[in-house]
Coordinates of N, CA, C and O in Angstrom, one line a residue:
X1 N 0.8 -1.2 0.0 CA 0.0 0.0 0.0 C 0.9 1.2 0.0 O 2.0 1.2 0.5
X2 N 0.5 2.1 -0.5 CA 1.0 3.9 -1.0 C 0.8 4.1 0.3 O 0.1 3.4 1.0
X3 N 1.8 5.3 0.7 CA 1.3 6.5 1.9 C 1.8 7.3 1.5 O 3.1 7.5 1.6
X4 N 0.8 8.3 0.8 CA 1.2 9.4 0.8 C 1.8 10.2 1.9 O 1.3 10.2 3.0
X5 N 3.0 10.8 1.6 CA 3.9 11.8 2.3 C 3.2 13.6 2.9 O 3.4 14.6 2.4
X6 N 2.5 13.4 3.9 CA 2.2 14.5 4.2 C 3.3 14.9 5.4 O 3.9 14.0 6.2
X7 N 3.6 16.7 5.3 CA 4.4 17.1 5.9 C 3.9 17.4 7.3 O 3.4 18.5 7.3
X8 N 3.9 16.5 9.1 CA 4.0 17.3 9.9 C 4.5 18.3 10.5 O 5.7 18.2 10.6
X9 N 3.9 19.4 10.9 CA 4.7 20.4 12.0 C 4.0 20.7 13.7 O 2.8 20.6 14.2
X10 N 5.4 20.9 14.0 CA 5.1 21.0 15.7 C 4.9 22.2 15.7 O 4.0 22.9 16.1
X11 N 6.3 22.7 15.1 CA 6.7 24.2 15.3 C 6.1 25.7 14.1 O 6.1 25.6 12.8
X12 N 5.7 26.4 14.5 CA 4.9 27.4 14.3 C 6.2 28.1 13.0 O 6.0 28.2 11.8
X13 N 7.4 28.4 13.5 CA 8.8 28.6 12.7 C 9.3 27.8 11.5 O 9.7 28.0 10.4
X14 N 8.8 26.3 12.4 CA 9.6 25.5 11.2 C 8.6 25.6 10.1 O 8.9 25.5 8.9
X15 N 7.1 25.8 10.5 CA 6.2 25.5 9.5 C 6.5 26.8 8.4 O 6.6 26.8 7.2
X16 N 6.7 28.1 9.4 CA 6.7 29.1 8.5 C 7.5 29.1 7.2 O 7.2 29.3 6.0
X17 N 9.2 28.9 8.2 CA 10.3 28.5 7.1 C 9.6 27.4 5.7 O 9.7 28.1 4.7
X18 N 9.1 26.2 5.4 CA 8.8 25.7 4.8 C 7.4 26.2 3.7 O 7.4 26.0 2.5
X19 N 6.8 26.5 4.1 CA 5.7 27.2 3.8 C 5.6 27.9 2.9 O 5.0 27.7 1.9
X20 N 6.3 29.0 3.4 CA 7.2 30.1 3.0 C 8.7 29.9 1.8 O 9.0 30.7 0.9
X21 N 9.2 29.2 1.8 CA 10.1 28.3 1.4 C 10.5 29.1 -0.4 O 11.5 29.6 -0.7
X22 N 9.2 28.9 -1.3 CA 9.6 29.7 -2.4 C 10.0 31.6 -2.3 O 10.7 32.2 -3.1
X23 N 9.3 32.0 -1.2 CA 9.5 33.4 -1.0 C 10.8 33.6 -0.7 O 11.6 34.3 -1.2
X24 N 10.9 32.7 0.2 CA 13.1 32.9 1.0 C 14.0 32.4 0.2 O 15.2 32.6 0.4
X25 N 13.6 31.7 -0.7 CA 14.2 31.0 -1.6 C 15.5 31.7 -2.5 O 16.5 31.0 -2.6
X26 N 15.3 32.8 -2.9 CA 16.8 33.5 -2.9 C 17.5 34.8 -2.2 O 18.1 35.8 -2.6
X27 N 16.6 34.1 -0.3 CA 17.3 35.1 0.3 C 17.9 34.8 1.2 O 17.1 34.5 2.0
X28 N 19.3 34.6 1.8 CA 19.9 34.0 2.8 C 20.3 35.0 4.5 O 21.2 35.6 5.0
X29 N 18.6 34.3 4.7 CA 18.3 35.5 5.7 C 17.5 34.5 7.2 O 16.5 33.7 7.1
X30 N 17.9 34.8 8.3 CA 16.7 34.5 9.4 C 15.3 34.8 9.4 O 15.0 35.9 8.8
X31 N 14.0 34.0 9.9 CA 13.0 34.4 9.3 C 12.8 35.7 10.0 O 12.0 36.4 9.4
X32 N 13.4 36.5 11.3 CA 13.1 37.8 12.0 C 13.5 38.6 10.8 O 12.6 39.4 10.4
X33 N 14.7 38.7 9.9 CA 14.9 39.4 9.0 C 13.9 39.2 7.6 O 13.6 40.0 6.8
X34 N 13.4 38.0 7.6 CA 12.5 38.2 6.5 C 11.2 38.8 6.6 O 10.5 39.2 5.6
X35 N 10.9 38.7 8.3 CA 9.4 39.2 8.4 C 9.7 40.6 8.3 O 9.0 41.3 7.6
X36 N 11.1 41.2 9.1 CA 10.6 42.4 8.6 C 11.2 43.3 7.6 O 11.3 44.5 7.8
X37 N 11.6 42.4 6.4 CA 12.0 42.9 5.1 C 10.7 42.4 4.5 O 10.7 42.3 3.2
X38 N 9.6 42.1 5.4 CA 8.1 41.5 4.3 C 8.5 40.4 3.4 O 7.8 40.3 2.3
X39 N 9.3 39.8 3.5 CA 9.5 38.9 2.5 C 8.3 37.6 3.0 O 8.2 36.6 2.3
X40 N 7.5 37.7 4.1 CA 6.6 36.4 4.5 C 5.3 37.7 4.9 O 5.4 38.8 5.4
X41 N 4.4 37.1 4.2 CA 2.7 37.3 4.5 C 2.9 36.8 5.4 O 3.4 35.7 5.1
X42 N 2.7 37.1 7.2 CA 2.6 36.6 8.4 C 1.4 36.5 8.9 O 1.1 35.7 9.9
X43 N 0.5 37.5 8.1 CA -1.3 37.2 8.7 C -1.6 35.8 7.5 O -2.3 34.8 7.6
X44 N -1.1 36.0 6.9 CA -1.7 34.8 5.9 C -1.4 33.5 6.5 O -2.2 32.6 6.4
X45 N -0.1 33.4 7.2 CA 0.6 32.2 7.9 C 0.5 31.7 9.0 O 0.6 30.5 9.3
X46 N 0.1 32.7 10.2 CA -0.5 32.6 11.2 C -2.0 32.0 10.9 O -2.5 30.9 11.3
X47 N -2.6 32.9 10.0 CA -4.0 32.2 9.8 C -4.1 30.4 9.3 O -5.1 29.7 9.5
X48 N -3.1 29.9 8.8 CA -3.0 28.8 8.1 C -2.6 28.2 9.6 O -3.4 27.4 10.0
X49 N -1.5 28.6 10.2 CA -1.2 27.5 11.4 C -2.6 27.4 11.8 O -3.3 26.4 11.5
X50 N -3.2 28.4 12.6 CA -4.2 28.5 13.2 C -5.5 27.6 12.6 O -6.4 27.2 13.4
X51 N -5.5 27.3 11.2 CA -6.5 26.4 10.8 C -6.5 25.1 11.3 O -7.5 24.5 11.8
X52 N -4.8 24.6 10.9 CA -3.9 23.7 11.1 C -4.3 23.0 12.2 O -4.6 21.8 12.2
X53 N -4.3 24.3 13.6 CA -4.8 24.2 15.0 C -6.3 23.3 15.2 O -6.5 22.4 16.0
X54 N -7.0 23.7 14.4 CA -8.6 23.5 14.0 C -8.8 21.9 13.6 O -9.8 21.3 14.1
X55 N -7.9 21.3 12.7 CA -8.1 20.3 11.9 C -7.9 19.1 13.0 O -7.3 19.0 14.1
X56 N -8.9 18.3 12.2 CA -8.9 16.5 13.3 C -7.8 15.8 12.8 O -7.4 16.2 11.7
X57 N -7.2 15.0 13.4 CA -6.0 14.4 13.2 C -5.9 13.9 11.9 O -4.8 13.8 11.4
X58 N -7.0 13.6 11.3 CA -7.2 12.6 9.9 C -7.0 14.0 8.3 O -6.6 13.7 7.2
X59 N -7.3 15.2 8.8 CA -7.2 16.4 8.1 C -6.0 17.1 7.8 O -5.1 17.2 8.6
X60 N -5.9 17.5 6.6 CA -4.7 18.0 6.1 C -4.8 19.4 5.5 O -6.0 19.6 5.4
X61 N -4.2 20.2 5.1 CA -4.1 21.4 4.3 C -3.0 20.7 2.7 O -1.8 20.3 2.6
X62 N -4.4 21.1 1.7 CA -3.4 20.8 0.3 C -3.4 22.0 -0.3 O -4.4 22.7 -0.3
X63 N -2.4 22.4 -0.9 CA -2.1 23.3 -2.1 C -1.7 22.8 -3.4 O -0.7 22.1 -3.5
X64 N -2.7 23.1 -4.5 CA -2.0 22.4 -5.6 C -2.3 23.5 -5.9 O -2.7 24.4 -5.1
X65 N -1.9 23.7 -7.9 CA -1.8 24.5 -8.8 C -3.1 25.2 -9.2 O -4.2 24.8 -9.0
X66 N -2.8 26.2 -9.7 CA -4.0 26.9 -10.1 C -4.8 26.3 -11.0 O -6.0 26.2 -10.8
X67 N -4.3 25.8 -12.3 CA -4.7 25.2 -13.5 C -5.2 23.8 -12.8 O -5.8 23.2 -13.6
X68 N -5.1 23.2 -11.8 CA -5.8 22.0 -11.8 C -6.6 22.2 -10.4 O -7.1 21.2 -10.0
X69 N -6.8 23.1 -9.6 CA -8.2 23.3 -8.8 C -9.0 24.2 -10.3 O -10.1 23.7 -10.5
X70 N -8.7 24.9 -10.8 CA -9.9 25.6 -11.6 C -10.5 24.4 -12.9 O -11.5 24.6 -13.6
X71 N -9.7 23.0 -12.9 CA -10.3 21.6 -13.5 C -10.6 20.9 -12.3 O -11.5 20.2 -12.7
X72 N -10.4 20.8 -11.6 CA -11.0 19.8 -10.6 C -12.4 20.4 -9.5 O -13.5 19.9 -9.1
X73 N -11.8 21.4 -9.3 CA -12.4 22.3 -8.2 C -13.7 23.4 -8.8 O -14.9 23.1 -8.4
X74 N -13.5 24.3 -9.7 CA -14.0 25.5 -10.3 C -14.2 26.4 -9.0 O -13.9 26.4 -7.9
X75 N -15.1 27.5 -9.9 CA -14.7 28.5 -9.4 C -16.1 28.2 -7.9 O -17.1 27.5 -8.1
X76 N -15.8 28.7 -6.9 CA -16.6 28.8 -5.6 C -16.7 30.2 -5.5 O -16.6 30.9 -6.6
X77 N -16.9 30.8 -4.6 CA -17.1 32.1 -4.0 C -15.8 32.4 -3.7 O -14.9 31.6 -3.4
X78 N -15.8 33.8 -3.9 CA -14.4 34.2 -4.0 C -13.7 33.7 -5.0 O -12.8 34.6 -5.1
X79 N -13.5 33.0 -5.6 CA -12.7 32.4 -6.8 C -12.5 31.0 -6.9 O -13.3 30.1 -6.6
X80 N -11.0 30.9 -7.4 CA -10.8 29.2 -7.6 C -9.5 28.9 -6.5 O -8.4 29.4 -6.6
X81 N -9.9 28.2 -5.5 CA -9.3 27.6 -3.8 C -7.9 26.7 -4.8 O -7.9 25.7 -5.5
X82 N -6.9 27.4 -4.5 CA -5.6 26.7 -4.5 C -5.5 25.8 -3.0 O -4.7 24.8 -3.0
X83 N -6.2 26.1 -2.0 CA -5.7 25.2 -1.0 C -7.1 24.8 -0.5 O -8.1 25.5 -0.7
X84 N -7.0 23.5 0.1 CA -8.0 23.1 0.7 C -7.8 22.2 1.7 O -6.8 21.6 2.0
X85 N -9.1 22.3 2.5 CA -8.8 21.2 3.6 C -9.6 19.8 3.4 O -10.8 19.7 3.2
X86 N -8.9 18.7 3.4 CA -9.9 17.4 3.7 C -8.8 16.5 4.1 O -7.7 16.8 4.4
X87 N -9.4 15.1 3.9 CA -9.0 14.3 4.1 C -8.4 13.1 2.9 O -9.0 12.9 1.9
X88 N -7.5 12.6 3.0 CA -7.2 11.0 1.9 C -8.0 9.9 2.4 O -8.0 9.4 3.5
X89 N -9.1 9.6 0.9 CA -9.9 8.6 1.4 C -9.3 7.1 0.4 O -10.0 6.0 0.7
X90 N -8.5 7.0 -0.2 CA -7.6 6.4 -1.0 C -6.6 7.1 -1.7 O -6.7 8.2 -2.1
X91 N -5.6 6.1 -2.0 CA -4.7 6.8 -2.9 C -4.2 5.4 -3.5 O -4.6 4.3 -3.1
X92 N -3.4 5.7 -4.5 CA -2.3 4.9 -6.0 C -1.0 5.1 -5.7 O -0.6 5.7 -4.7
X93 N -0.1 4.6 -6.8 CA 0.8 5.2 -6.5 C 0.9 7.1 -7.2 O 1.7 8.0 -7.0
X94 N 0.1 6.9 -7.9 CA -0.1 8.2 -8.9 C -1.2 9.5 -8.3 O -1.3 10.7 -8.7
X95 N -1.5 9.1 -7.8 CA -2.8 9.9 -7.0 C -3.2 9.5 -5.7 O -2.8 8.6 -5.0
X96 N -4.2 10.4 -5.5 CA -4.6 10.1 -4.0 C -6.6 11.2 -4.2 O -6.8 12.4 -4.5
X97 N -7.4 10.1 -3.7 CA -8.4 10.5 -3.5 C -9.0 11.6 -2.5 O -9.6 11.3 -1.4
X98 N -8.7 12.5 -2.8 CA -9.4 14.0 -1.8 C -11.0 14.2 -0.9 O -12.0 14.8 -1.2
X99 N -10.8 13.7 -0.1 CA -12.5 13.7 0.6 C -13.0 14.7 0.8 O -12.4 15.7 0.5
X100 N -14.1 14.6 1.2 CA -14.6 15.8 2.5 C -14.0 17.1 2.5 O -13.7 17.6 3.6
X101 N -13.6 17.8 1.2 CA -12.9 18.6 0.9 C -13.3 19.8 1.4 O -14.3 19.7 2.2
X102 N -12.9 21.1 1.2 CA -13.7 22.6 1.1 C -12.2 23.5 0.9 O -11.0 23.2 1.2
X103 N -12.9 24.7 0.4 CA -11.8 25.5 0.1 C -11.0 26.2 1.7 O -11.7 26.1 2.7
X104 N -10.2 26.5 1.7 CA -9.2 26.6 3.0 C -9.1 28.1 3.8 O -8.6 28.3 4.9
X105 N -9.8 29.1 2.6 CA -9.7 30.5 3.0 C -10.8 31.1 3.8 O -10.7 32.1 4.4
X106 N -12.0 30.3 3.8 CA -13.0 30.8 4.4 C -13.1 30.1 6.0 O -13.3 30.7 7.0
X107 N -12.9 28.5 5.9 CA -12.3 28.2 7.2 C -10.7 28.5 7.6 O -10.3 27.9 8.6
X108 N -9.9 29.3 7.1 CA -8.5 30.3 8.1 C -9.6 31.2 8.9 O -9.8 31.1 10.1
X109 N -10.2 32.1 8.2 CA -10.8 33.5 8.5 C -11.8 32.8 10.1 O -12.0 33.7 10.9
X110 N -12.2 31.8 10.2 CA -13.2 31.6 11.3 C -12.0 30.6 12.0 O -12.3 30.5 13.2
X111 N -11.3 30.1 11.9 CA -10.4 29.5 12.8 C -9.5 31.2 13.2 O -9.1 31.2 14.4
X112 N -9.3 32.1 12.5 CA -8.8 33.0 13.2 C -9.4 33.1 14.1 O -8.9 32.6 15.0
X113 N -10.7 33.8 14.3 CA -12.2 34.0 15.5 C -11.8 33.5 16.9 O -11.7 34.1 18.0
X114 N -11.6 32.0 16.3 CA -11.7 30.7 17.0 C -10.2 31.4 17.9 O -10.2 32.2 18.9
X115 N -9.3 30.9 17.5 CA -8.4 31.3 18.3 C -8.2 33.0 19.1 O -7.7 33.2 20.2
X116 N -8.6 33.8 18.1 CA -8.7 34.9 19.0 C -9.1 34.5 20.1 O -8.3 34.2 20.9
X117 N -10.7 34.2 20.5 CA -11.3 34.0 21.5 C -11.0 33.4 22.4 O -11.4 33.6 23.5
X118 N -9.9 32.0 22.0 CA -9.2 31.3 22.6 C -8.7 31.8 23.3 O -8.7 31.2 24.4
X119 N -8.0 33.0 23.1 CA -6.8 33.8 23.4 C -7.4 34.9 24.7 O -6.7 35.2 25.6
X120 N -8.5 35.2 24.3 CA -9.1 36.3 25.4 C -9.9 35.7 26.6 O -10.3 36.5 27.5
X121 N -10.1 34.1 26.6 CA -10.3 33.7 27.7 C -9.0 33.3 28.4 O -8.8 33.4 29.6
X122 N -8.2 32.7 27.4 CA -6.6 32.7 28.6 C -6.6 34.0 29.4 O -6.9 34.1 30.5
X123 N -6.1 34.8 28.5 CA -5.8 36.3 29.2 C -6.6 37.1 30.3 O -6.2 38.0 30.9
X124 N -7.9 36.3 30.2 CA -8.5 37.4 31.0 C -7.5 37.1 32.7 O -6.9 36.2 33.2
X125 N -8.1 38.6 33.1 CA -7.6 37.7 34.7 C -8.0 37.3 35.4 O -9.2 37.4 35.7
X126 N -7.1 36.4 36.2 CA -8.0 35.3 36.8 C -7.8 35.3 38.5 O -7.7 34.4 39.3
X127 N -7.6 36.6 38.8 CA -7.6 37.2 40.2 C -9.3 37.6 40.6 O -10.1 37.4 41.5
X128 N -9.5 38.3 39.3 CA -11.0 38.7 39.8 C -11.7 39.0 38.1 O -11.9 39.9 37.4
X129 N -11.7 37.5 38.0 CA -12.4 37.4 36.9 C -13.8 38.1 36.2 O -14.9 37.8 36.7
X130 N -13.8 38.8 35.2 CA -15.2 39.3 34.7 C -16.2 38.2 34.4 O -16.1 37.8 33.2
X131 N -17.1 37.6 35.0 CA -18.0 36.6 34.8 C -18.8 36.8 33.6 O -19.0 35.9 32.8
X132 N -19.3 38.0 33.5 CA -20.7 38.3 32.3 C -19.4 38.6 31.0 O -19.8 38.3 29.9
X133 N -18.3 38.9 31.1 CA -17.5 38.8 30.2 C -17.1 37.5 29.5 O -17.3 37.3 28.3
X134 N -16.5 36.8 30.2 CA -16.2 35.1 30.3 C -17.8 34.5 29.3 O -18.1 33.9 28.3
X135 N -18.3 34.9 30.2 CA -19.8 34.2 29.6 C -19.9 34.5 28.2 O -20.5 33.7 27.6
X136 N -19.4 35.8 27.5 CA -19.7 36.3 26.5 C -18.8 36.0 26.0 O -19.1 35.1 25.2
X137 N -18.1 36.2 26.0 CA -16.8 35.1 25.3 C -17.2 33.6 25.0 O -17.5 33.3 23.9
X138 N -17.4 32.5 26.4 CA -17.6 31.6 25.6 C -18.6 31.1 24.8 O -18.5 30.0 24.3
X139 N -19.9 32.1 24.6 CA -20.4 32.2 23.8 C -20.1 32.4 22.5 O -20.7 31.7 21.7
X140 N -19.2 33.6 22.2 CA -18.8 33.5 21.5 C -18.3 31.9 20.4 O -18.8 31.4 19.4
X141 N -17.3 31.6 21.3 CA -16.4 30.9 20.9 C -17.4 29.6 20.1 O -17.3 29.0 19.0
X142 N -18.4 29.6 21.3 CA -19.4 28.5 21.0 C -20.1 28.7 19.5 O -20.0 27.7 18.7
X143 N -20.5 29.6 19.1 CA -21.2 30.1 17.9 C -19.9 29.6 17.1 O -20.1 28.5 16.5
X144 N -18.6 30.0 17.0 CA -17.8 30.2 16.1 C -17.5 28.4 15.6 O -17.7 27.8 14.6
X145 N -17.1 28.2 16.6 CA -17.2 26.4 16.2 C -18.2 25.9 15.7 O -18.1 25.1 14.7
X146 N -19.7 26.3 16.6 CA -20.6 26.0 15.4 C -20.4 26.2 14.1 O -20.5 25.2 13.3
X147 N -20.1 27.6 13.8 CA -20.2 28.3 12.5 C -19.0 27.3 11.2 O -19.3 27.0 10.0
X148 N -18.1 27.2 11.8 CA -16.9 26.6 11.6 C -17.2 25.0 10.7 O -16.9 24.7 9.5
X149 N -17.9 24.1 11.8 CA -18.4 22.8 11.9 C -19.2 23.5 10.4 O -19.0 23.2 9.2
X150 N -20.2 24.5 10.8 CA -21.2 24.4 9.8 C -20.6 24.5 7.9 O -21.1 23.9 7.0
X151 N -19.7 25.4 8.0 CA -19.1 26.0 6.9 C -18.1 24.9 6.4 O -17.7 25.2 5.3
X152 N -17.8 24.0 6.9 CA -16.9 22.3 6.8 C -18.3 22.2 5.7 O -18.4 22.4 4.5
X153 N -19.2 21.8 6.5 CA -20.3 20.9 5.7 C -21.2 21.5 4.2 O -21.5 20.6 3.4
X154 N -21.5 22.6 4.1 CA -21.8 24.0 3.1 C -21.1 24.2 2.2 O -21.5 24.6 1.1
X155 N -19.7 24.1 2.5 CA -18.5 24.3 1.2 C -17.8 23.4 0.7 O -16.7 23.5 0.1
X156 N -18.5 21.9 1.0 CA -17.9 20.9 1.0 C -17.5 20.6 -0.4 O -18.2 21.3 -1.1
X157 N -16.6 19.9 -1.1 CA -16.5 19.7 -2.4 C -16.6 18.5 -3.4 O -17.0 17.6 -2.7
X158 N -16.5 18.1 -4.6 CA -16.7 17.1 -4.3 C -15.6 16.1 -4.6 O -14.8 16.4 -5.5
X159 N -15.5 15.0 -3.9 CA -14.5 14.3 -3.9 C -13.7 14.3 -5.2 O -14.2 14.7 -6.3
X160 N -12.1 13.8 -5.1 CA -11.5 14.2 -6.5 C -10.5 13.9 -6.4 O -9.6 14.3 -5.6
X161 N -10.4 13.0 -7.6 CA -8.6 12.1 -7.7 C -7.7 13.3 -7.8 O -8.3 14.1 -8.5
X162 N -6.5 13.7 -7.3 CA -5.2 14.4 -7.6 C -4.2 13.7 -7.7 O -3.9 12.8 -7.0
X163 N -3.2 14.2 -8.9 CA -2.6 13.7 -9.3 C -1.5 14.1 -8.1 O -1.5 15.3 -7.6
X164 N -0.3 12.9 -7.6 CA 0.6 13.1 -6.8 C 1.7 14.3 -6.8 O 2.2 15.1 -6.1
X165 N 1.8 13.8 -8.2 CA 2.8 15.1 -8.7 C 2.4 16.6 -9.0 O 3.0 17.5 -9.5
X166 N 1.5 16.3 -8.6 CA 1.1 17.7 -8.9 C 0.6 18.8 -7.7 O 0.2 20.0 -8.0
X167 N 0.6 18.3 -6.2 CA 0.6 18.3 -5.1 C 1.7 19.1 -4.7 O 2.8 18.6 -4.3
X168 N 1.6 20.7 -4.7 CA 2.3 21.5 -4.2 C 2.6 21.0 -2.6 O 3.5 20.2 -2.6
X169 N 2.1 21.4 -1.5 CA 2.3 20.8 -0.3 C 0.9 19.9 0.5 O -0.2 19.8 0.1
X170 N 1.4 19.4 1.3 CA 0.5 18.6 2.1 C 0.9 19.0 3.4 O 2.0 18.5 3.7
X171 N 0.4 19.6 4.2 CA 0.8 19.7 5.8 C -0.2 19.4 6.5 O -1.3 19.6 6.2
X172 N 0.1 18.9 7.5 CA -1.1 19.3 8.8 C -0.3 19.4 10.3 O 0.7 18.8 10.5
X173 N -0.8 19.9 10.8 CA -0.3 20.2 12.9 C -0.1 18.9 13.2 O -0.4 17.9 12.5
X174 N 1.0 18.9 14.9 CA 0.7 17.9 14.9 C 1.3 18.3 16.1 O 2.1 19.3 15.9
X175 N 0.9 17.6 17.9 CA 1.8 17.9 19.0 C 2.8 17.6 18.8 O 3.3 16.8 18.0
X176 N 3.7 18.7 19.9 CA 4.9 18.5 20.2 C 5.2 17.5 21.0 O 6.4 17.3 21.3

């Protein structure tokens, strides 16, 4: 049996470096000098870990070519999705079957949410906690996962052989 090679990351850096990898590509630089020579979209990358964050262990982030999402894929809202999220429900040695797909830009933007809010119930303080705050928060949070879950299922796509080689990257999160 095939296994497709998808790339784990632990690290938020390492993922960036790789990710990022055609942009740095002829610059021999640390990523602190690349972020702030702009040489890395860092909202764009942050948002991608952060999806990353979101995905079930079985879920991946794919990027293929423009010319074969606008044949396999077409156009969705917003345009034609170079990256997507799903799962491998078979593969070849030549391909690999795409599940439970959706385009990848509309679930970053609500995994951002997700983690903001994440982020403002850590922080709050917890000497003398705002309760009607907290509460609003995790409501929040609550709607957003809904929303999230819901928008998986709505932009779903439909299943679709990809050719191996033609598989810009494959990543997904993974603990440290």
């Amino acid at each position: 049996m095939v296994v497709f090679p998808v790339r784990e990351y632990t690290s938020y850096d390492e993922f960036v470096r790789e990710w990022c990898a055609e942009a740095l590509a002829d610059e021999e630089c640390s990523l602190t000098e690349a972020r702030d020579r702009g040489l890395i979209d860092e909202q764009a990358t942050q948002w991608r870990w952060q999806l990353l964050g979101e995905l079930n262990p079985d879920e991946l982030l794919l990027k293929i070519p423009k010319w074969l999402a606008e044949e396999k894929v077409g156009f969705t809202e917003g345009g034609t999705p170079t990256e997507l999220v799903g799962r491998i429900g078979d593969e070849t040695e030549k391909a690999i079957l795409f599940i439970d797909s959706a385009p990848a830009q509309p679930l970053m933007k609500r995994a951002h949410r997700i983690h903001m809010l994440e982020t403002s119930l850590k922080e709050q303080n917890t000497d003398t906690p705002d309760v009607e705050q907290r509460a609003w928060l995790q409501d929040r949070l609550t709607e957003q996962r809904n929303q999230y879950a819901t928008d998986r299922e709505t932009t779903g796509l439909v299943d679709e052989w990809l050719p191996i080689s033609q598989i810009i990257q494959a990543v997904r999160r993974s603990d440290p």
